[in-house]
Short mmCIF file of C-alpha atoms and ligand atoms in Angstrom, two decimals:
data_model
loop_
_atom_site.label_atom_id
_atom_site.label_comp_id
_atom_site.label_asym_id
_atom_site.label_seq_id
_atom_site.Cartn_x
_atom_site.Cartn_y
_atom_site.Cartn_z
CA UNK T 1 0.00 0.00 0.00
CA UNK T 2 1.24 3.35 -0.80
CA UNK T 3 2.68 5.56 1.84
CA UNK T 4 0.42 8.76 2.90
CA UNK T 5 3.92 10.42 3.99
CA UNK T 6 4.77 10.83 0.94
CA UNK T 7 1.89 12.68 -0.53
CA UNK T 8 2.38 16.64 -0.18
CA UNK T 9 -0.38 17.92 2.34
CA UNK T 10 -1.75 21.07 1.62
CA UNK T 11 -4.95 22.95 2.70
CA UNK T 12 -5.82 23.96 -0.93
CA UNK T 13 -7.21 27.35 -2.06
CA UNK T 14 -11.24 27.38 -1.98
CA UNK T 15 -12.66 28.36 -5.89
CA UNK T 16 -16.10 30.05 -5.19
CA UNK T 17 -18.33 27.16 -6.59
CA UNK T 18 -19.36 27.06 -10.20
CA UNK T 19 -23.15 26.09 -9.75
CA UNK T 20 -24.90 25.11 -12.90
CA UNK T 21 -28.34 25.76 -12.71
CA UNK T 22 -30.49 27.72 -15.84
CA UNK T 23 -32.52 29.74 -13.71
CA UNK T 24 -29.62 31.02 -11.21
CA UNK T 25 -28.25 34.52 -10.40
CA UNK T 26 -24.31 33.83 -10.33
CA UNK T 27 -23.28 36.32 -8.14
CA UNK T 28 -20.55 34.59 -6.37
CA UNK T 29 -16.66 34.45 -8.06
CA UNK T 30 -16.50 38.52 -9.37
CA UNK T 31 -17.21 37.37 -13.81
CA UNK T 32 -18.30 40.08 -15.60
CA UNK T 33 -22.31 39.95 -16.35
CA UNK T 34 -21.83 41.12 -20.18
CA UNK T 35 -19.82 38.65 -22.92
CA UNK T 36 -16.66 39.35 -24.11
CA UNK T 37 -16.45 42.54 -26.71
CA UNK T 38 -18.43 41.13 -30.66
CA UNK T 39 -14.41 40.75 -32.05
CA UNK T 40 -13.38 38.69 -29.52
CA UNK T 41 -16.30 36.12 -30.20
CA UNK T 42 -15.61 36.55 -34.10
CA UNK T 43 -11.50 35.60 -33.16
CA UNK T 44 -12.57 32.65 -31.34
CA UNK T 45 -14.59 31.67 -34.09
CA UNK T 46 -12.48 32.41 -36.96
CA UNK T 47 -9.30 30.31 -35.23
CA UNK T 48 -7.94 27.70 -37.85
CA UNK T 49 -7.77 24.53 -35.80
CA UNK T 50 -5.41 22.87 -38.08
CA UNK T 51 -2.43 25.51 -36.46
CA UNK T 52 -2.86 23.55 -33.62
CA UNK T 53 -0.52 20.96 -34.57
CA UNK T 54 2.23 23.33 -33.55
CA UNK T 55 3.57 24.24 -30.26
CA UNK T 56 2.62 27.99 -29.62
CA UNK T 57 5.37 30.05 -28.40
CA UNK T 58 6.95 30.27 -25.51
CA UNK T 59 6.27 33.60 -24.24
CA UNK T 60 2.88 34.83 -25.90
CA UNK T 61 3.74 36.16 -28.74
CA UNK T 62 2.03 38.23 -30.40
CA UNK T 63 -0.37 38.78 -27.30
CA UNK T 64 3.08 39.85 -25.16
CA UNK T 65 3.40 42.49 -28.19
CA UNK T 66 -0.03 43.96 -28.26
CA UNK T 67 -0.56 44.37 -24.44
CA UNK T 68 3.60 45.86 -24.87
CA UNK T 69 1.78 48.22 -27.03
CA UNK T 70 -1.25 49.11 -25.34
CA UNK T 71 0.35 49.76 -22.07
CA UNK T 72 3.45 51.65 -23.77
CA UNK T 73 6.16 49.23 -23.06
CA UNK T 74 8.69 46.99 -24.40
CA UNK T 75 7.71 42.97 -25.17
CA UNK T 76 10.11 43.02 -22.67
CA UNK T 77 8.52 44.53 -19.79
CA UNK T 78 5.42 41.98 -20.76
CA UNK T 79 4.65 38.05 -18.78
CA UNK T 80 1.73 36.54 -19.85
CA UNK T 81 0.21 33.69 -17.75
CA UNK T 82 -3.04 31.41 -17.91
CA UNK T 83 -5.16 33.85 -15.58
CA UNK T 84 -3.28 35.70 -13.42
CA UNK T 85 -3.29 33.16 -10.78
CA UNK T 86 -0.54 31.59 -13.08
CA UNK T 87 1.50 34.45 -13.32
CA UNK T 88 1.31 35.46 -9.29
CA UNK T 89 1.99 31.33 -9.04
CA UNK T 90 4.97 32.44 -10.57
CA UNK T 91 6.22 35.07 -8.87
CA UNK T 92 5.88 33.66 -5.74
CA UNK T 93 8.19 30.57 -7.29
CA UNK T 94 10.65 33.47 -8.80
CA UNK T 95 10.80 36.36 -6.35
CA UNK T 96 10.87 35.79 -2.29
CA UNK T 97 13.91 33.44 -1.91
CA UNK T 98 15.06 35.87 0.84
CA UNK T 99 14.24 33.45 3.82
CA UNK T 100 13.01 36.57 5.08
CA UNK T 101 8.61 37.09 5.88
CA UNK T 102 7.13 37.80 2.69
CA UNK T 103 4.14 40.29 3.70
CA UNK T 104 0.56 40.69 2.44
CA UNK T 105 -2.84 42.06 3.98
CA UNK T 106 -4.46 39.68 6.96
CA UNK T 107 -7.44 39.58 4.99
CA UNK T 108 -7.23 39.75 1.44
CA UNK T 109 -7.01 37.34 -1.78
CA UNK T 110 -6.89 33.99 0.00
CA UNK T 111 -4.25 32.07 -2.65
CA UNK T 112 -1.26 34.53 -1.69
CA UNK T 113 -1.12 32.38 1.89
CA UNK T 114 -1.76 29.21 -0.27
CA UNK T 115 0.93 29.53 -2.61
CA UNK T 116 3.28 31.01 0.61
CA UNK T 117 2.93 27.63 1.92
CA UNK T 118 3.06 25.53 -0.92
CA UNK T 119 6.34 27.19 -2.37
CA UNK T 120 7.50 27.43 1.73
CA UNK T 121 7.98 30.96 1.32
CA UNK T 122 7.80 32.47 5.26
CA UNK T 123 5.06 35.00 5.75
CA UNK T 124 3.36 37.32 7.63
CA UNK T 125 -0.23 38.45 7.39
CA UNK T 126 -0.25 42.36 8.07
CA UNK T 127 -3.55 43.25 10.30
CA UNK T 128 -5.88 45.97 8.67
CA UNK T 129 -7.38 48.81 10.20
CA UNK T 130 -10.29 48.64 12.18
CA UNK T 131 -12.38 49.62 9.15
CA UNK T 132 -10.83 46.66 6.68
CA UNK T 133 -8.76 49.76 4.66
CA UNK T 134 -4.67 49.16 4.51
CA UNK T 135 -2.45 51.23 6.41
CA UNK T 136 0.93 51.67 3.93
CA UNK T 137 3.04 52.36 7.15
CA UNK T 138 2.36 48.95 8.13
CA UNK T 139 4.79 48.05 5.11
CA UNK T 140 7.43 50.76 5.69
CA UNK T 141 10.42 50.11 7.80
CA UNK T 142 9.78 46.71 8.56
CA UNK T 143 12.12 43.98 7.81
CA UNK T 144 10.20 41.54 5.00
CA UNK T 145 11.39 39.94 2.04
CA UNK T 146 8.60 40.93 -0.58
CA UNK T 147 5.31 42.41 -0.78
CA UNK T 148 2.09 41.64 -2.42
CA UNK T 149 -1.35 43.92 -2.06
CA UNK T 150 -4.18 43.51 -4.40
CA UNK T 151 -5.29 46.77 -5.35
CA UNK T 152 -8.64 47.40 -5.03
CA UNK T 153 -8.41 44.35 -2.39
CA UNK T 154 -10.30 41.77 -2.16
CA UNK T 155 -12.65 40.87 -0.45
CA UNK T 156 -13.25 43.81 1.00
CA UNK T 157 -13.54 45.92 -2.38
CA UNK T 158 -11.51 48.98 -1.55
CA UNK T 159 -8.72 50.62 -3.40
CA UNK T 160 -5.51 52.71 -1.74
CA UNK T 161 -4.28 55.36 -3.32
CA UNK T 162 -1.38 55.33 -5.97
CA UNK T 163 0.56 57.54 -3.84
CA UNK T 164 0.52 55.21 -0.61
CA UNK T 165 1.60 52.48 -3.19
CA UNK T 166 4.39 54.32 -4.11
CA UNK T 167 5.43 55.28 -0.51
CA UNK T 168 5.74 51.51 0.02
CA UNK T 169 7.81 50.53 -3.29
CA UNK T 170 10.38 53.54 -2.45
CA UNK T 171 10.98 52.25 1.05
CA UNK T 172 11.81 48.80 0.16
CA UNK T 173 14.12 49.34 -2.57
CA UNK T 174 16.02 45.97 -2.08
CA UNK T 175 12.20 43.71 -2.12
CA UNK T 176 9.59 43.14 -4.45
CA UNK T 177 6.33 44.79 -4.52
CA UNK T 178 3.46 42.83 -6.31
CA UNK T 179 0.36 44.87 -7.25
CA UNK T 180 -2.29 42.51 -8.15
CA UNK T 181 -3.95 44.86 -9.92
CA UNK T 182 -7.09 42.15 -10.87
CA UNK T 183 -10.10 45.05 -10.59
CA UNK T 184 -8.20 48.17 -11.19
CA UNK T 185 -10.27 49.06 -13.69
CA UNK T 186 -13.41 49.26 -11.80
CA UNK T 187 -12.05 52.01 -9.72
CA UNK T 188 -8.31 51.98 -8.89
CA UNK T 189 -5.79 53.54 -9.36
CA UNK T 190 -3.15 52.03 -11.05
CA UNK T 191 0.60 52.05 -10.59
CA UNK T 192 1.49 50.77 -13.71
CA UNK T 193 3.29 53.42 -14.89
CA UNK T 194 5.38 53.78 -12.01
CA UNK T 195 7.64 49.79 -13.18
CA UNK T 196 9.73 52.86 -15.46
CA UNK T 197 10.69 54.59 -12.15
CA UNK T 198 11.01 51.12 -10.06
CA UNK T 199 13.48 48.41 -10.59
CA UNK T 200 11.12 46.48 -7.86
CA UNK T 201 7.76 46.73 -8.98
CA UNK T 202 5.64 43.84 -10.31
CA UNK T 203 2.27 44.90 -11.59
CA UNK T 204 -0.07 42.03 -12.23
CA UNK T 205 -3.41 41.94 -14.41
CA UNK T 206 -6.14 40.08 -16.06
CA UNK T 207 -8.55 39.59 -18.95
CA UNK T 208 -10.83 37.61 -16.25
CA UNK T 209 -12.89 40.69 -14.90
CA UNK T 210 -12.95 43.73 -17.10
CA UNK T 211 -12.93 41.70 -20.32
CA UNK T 212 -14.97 39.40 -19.23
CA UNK T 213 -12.50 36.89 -20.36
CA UNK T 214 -12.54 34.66 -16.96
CA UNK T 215 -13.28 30.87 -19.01
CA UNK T 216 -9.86 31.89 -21.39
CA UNK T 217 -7.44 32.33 -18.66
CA UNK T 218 -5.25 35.25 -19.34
CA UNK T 219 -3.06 37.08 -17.04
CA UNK T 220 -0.15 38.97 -17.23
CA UNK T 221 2.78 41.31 -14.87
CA UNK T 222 4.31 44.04 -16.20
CA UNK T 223 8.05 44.98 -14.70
CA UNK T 224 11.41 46.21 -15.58
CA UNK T 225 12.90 43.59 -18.31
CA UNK T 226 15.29 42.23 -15.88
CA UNK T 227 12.13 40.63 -13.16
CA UNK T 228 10.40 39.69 -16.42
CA UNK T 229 13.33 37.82 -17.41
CA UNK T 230 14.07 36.13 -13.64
CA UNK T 231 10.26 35.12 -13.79
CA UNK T 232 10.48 33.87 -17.14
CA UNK T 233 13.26 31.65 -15.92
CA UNK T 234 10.93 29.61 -13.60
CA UNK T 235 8.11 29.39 -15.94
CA UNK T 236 10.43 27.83 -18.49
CA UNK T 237 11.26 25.43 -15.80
CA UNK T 238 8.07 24.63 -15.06
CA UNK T 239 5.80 24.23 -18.36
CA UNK T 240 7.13 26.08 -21.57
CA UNK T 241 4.59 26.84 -23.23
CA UNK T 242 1.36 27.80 -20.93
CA UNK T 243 -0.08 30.38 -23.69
CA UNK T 244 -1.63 28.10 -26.07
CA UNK T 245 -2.84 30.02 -29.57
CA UNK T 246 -6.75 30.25 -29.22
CA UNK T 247 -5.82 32.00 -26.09
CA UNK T 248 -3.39 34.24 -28.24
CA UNK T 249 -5.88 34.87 -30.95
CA UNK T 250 -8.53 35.75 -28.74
CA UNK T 251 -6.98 37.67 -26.05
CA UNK T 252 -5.19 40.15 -29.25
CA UNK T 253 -8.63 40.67 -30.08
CA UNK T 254 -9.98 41.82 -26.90
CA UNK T 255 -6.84 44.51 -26.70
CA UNK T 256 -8.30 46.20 -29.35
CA UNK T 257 -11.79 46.74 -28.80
CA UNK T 258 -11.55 49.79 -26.13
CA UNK T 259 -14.91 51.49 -26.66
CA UNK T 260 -16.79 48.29 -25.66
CA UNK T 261 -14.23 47.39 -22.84
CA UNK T 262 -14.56 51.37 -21.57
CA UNK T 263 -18.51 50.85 -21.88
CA UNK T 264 -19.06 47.45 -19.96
CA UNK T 265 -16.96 49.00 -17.39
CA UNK T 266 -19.28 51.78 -17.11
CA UNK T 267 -22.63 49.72 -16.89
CA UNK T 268 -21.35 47.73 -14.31
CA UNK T 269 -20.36 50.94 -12.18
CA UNK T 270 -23.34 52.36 -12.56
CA UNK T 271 -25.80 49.06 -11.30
CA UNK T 272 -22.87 49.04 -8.25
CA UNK T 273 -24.14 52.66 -7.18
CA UNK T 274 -27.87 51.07 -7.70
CA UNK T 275 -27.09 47.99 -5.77
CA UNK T 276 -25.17 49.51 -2.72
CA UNK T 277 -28.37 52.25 -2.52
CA UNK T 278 -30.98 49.48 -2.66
CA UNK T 279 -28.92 47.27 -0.02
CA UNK T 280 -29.00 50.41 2.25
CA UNK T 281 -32.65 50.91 2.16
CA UNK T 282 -32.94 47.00 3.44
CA UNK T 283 -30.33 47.72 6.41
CA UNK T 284 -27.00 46.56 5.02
CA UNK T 285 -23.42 48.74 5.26
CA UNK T 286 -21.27 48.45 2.55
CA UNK T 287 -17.05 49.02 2.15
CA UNK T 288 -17.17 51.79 -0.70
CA UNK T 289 -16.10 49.73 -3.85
CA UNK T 290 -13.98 50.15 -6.48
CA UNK T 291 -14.28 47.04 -7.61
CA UNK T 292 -16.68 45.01 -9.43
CA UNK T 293 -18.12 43.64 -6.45
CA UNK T 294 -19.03 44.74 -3.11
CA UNK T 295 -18.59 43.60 0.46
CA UNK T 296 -21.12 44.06 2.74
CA UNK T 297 -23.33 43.25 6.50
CA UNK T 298 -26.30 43.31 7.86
CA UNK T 299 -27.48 45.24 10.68
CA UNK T 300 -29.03 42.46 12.61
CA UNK T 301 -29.17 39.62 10.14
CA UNK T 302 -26.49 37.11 9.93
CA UNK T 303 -24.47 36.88 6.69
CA UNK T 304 -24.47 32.79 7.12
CA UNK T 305 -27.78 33.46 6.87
CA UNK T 306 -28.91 35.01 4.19
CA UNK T 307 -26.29 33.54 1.92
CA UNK T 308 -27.63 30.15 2.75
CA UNK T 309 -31.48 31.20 2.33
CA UNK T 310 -30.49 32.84 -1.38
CA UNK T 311 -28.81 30.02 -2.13
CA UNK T 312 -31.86 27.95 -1.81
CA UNK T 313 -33.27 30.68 -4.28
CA UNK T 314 -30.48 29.94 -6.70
CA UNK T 315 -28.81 32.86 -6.20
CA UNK T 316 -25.10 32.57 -5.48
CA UNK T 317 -23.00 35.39 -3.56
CA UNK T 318 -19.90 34.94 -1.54
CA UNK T 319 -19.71 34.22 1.92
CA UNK T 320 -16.20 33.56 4.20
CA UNK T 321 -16.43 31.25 6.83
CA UNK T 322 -13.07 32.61 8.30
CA UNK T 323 -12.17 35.15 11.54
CA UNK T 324 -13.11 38.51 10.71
CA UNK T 325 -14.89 38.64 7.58
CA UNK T 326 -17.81 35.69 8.95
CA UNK T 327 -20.69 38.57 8.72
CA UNK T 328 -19.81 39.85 5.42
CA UNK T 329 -21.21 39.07 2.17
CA UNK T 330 -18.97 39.61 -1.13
CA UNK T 331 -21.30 40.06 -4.31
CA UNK T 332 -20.57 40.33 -7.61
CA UNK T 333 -22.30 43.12 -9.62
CA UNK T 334 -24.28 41.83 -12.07
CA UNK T 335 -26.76 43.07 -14.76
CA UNK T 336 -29.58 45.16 -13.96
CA UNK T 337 -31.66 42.00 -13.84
CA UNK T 338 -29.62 39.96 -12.16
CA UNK T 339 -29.21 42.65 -9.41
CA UNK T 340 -33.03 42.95 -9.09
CA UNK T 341 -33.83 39.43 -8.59
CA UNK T 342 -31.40 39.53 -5.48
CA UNK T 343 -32.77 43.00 -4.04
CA UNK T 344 -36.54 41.20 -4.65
CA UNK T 345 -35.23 37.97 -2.97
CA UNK T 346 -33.75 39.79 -0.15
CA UNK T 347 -36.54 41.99 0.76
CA UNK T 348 -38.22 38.68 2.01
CA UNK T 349 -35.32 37.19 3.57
CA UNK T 350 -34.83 40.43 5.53
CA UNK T 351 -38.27 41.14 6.85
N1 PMP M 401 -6.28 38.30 -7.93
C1 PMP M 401 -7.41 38.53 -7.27
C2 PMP M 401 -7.41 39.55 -6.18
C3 PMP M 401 -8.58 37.82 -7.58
O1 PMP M 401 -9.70 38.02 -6.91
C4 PMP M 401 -8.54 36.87 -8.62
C5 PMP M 401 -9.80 36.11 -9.03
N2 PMP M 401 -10.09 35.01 -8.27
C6 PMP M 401 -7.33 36.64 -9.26
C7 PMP M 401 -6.22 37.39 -8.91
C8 PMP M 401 -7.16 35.59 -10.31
O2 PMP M 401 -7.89 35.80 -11.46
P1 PMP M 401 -7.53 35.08 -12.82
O3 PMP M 401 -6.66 33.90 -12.54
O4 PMP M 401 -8.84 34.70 -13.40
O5 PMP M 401 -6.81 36.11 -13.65
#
């Protein structure tokens, strides 16, 4: 019989469940309501399957170029990953070897202290405030051996501004500073610009939220050439070639259609401002978001609660059974509909 000591234990990273149901409201893992932009469908359609004999290359391609482009950089200053959970997977692999505590928010994206563990890279979880924001002196003059923030964070939804960022990459010149920048564009603001000034600066993204891209898996980090290069490294030790060419194809496409990215962006922001005024009106307090989804309580009813009670409903939102955040409710704005169906559902839970 085979022996259990050898097996790797690991308490693995929780996926907000993919329900499949035709009459649900999916409210629960922060996709975007509205399908990727009319030329990404027509790329995905028009891909010749017969290229798929070939191996695709290494490092993205002609993706790596266009998103180079769009963001003003060199192919150089470009890693592209399957989702960006690939590419921080990789950076965590490439970029705390220190032995020294990596740092990251107490309550925030809950793979950074799976992958910390699973790559045995030390840590320490840096408490909030009292009211869930960040506090950038918390990361200043403190001994660590890397730092990663998602910006907005999540779950709690709220952003910090650029300038605290920067306050934190300046006074730890000698680590690296990850910016998971996964909802930026619902709100943030993004440092981005700043890899030119900083040799230490790792900005990550994705096509999973604001391009509504989640089911093509496309990530990338943007950094001075020499971190692309050291992350590179360990990727090409690890799997060669992770960008396969549908995702190529299709993710080019989606570069180039700005109006309708700029415009779904804009719809969702304006049903979060409906959604956070209805939720009010039925006794919750929401974080102000700048993110695609929002994170919110209850006055007197427990989150555990009502998630369970919309569940039964068939409507899916997020709920944490973990210190801290155990009366909070993350949900994803969805369309107009969607969003109505919960308020209507939730007016008779609440009452
Ligand atoms: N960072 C944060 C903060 C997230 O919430 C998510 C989504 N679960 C990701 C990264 C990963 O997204 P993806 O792999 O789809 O790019």
């Amino acid at each position: 019989m085979v022996n259990r000591d050898n097996f790797r234990k690991i308490d693995p990273y929780v996926p907000g469940d993919q329900p499949d149901f035709a009459d649900m409201v999916k409210l629960n893992t922060n996709e975007n309501p509205y399908p990727p932009a009319p030329a990404v469908i027509e790329a995905a359609e028009r891909f010749s399957a017969g290229r798929l004999k070939l191996y695709p290359p290494t490092d993205g391609g002609a993706l790596r170029r266009d998103l180079a482009a769009y963001h003003g950089v060199a192919p150089e200053n470009v890693f592209v990953g399957v989702g960006s959970d690939d590419v921080l997977s990789v950076i965590f692999q490439s970029c705390f070897n220190s032995g020294r505590k990596l740092f990251f928010p107490e309550i925030s994206y809950s793979f950074y202290e799976v992958w910390a563990e699973l790559y045995k890279v030390p840590y320490f979880k840096v408490p909030l405030k009292a009211d869930f924001t960040i506090d950038a002196d918390d990361y200043i003059g403190k001994e660590n051996g890397g730092i990663v923030i998602a910006n907005p964070n999540a779950p709690t939804s709220m952003a910090m501004p650029a300038a605290d960022i920067e306050r934190i990459v300046a006074a730890n010149p000698e680590n690296i500073v990850v910016i998971d920048e996964a909802y930026v564009d619902f709100g943030g603001e993004s440092v981005l610009e700043l890899t030119r000034k900083y040799d230490n600066l790792i900005v990550v993204r994705t096509f999973s939220k604001s391009r509504s891209m989640a089911g093509l898996r496309i990530g990338y980090a943007i950094a001075q050439s020499e971190l692309i290069s050291a992350i590179n490294d360990v990727k090409n030790s690890i799997n060669s070639y992770t960008m396969n060419f549908p995702s190529i194809e299709v993710g080019k496409a989606s570069i180039a259609e700005e109006e309708y990215f700029r415009t779904t962006i804009a719809r969702i922001l304006k049903t979060r401002e409906r959604l956070v005024s209805e939720l009010s009106k039925l006794g919750f307090v929401t974080f102000p978001s700048s993110a695609n989804f929002i994170f919110t309580t209850h006055k007197t009813v427990p989150a555990k609660e009502i998630f369970e009670k919309l569940r039964e409903k068939h409507i899916f939102v997020r709920f944490f059974n973990k210190p801290l955040i155990d009366n909070y409710l993350r949900i994803t704005v969805g369309t107009d509909e969607e969003v109505d169906k919960l308020v209507a559902a939730l007016k008779v839970i609440i009452k």
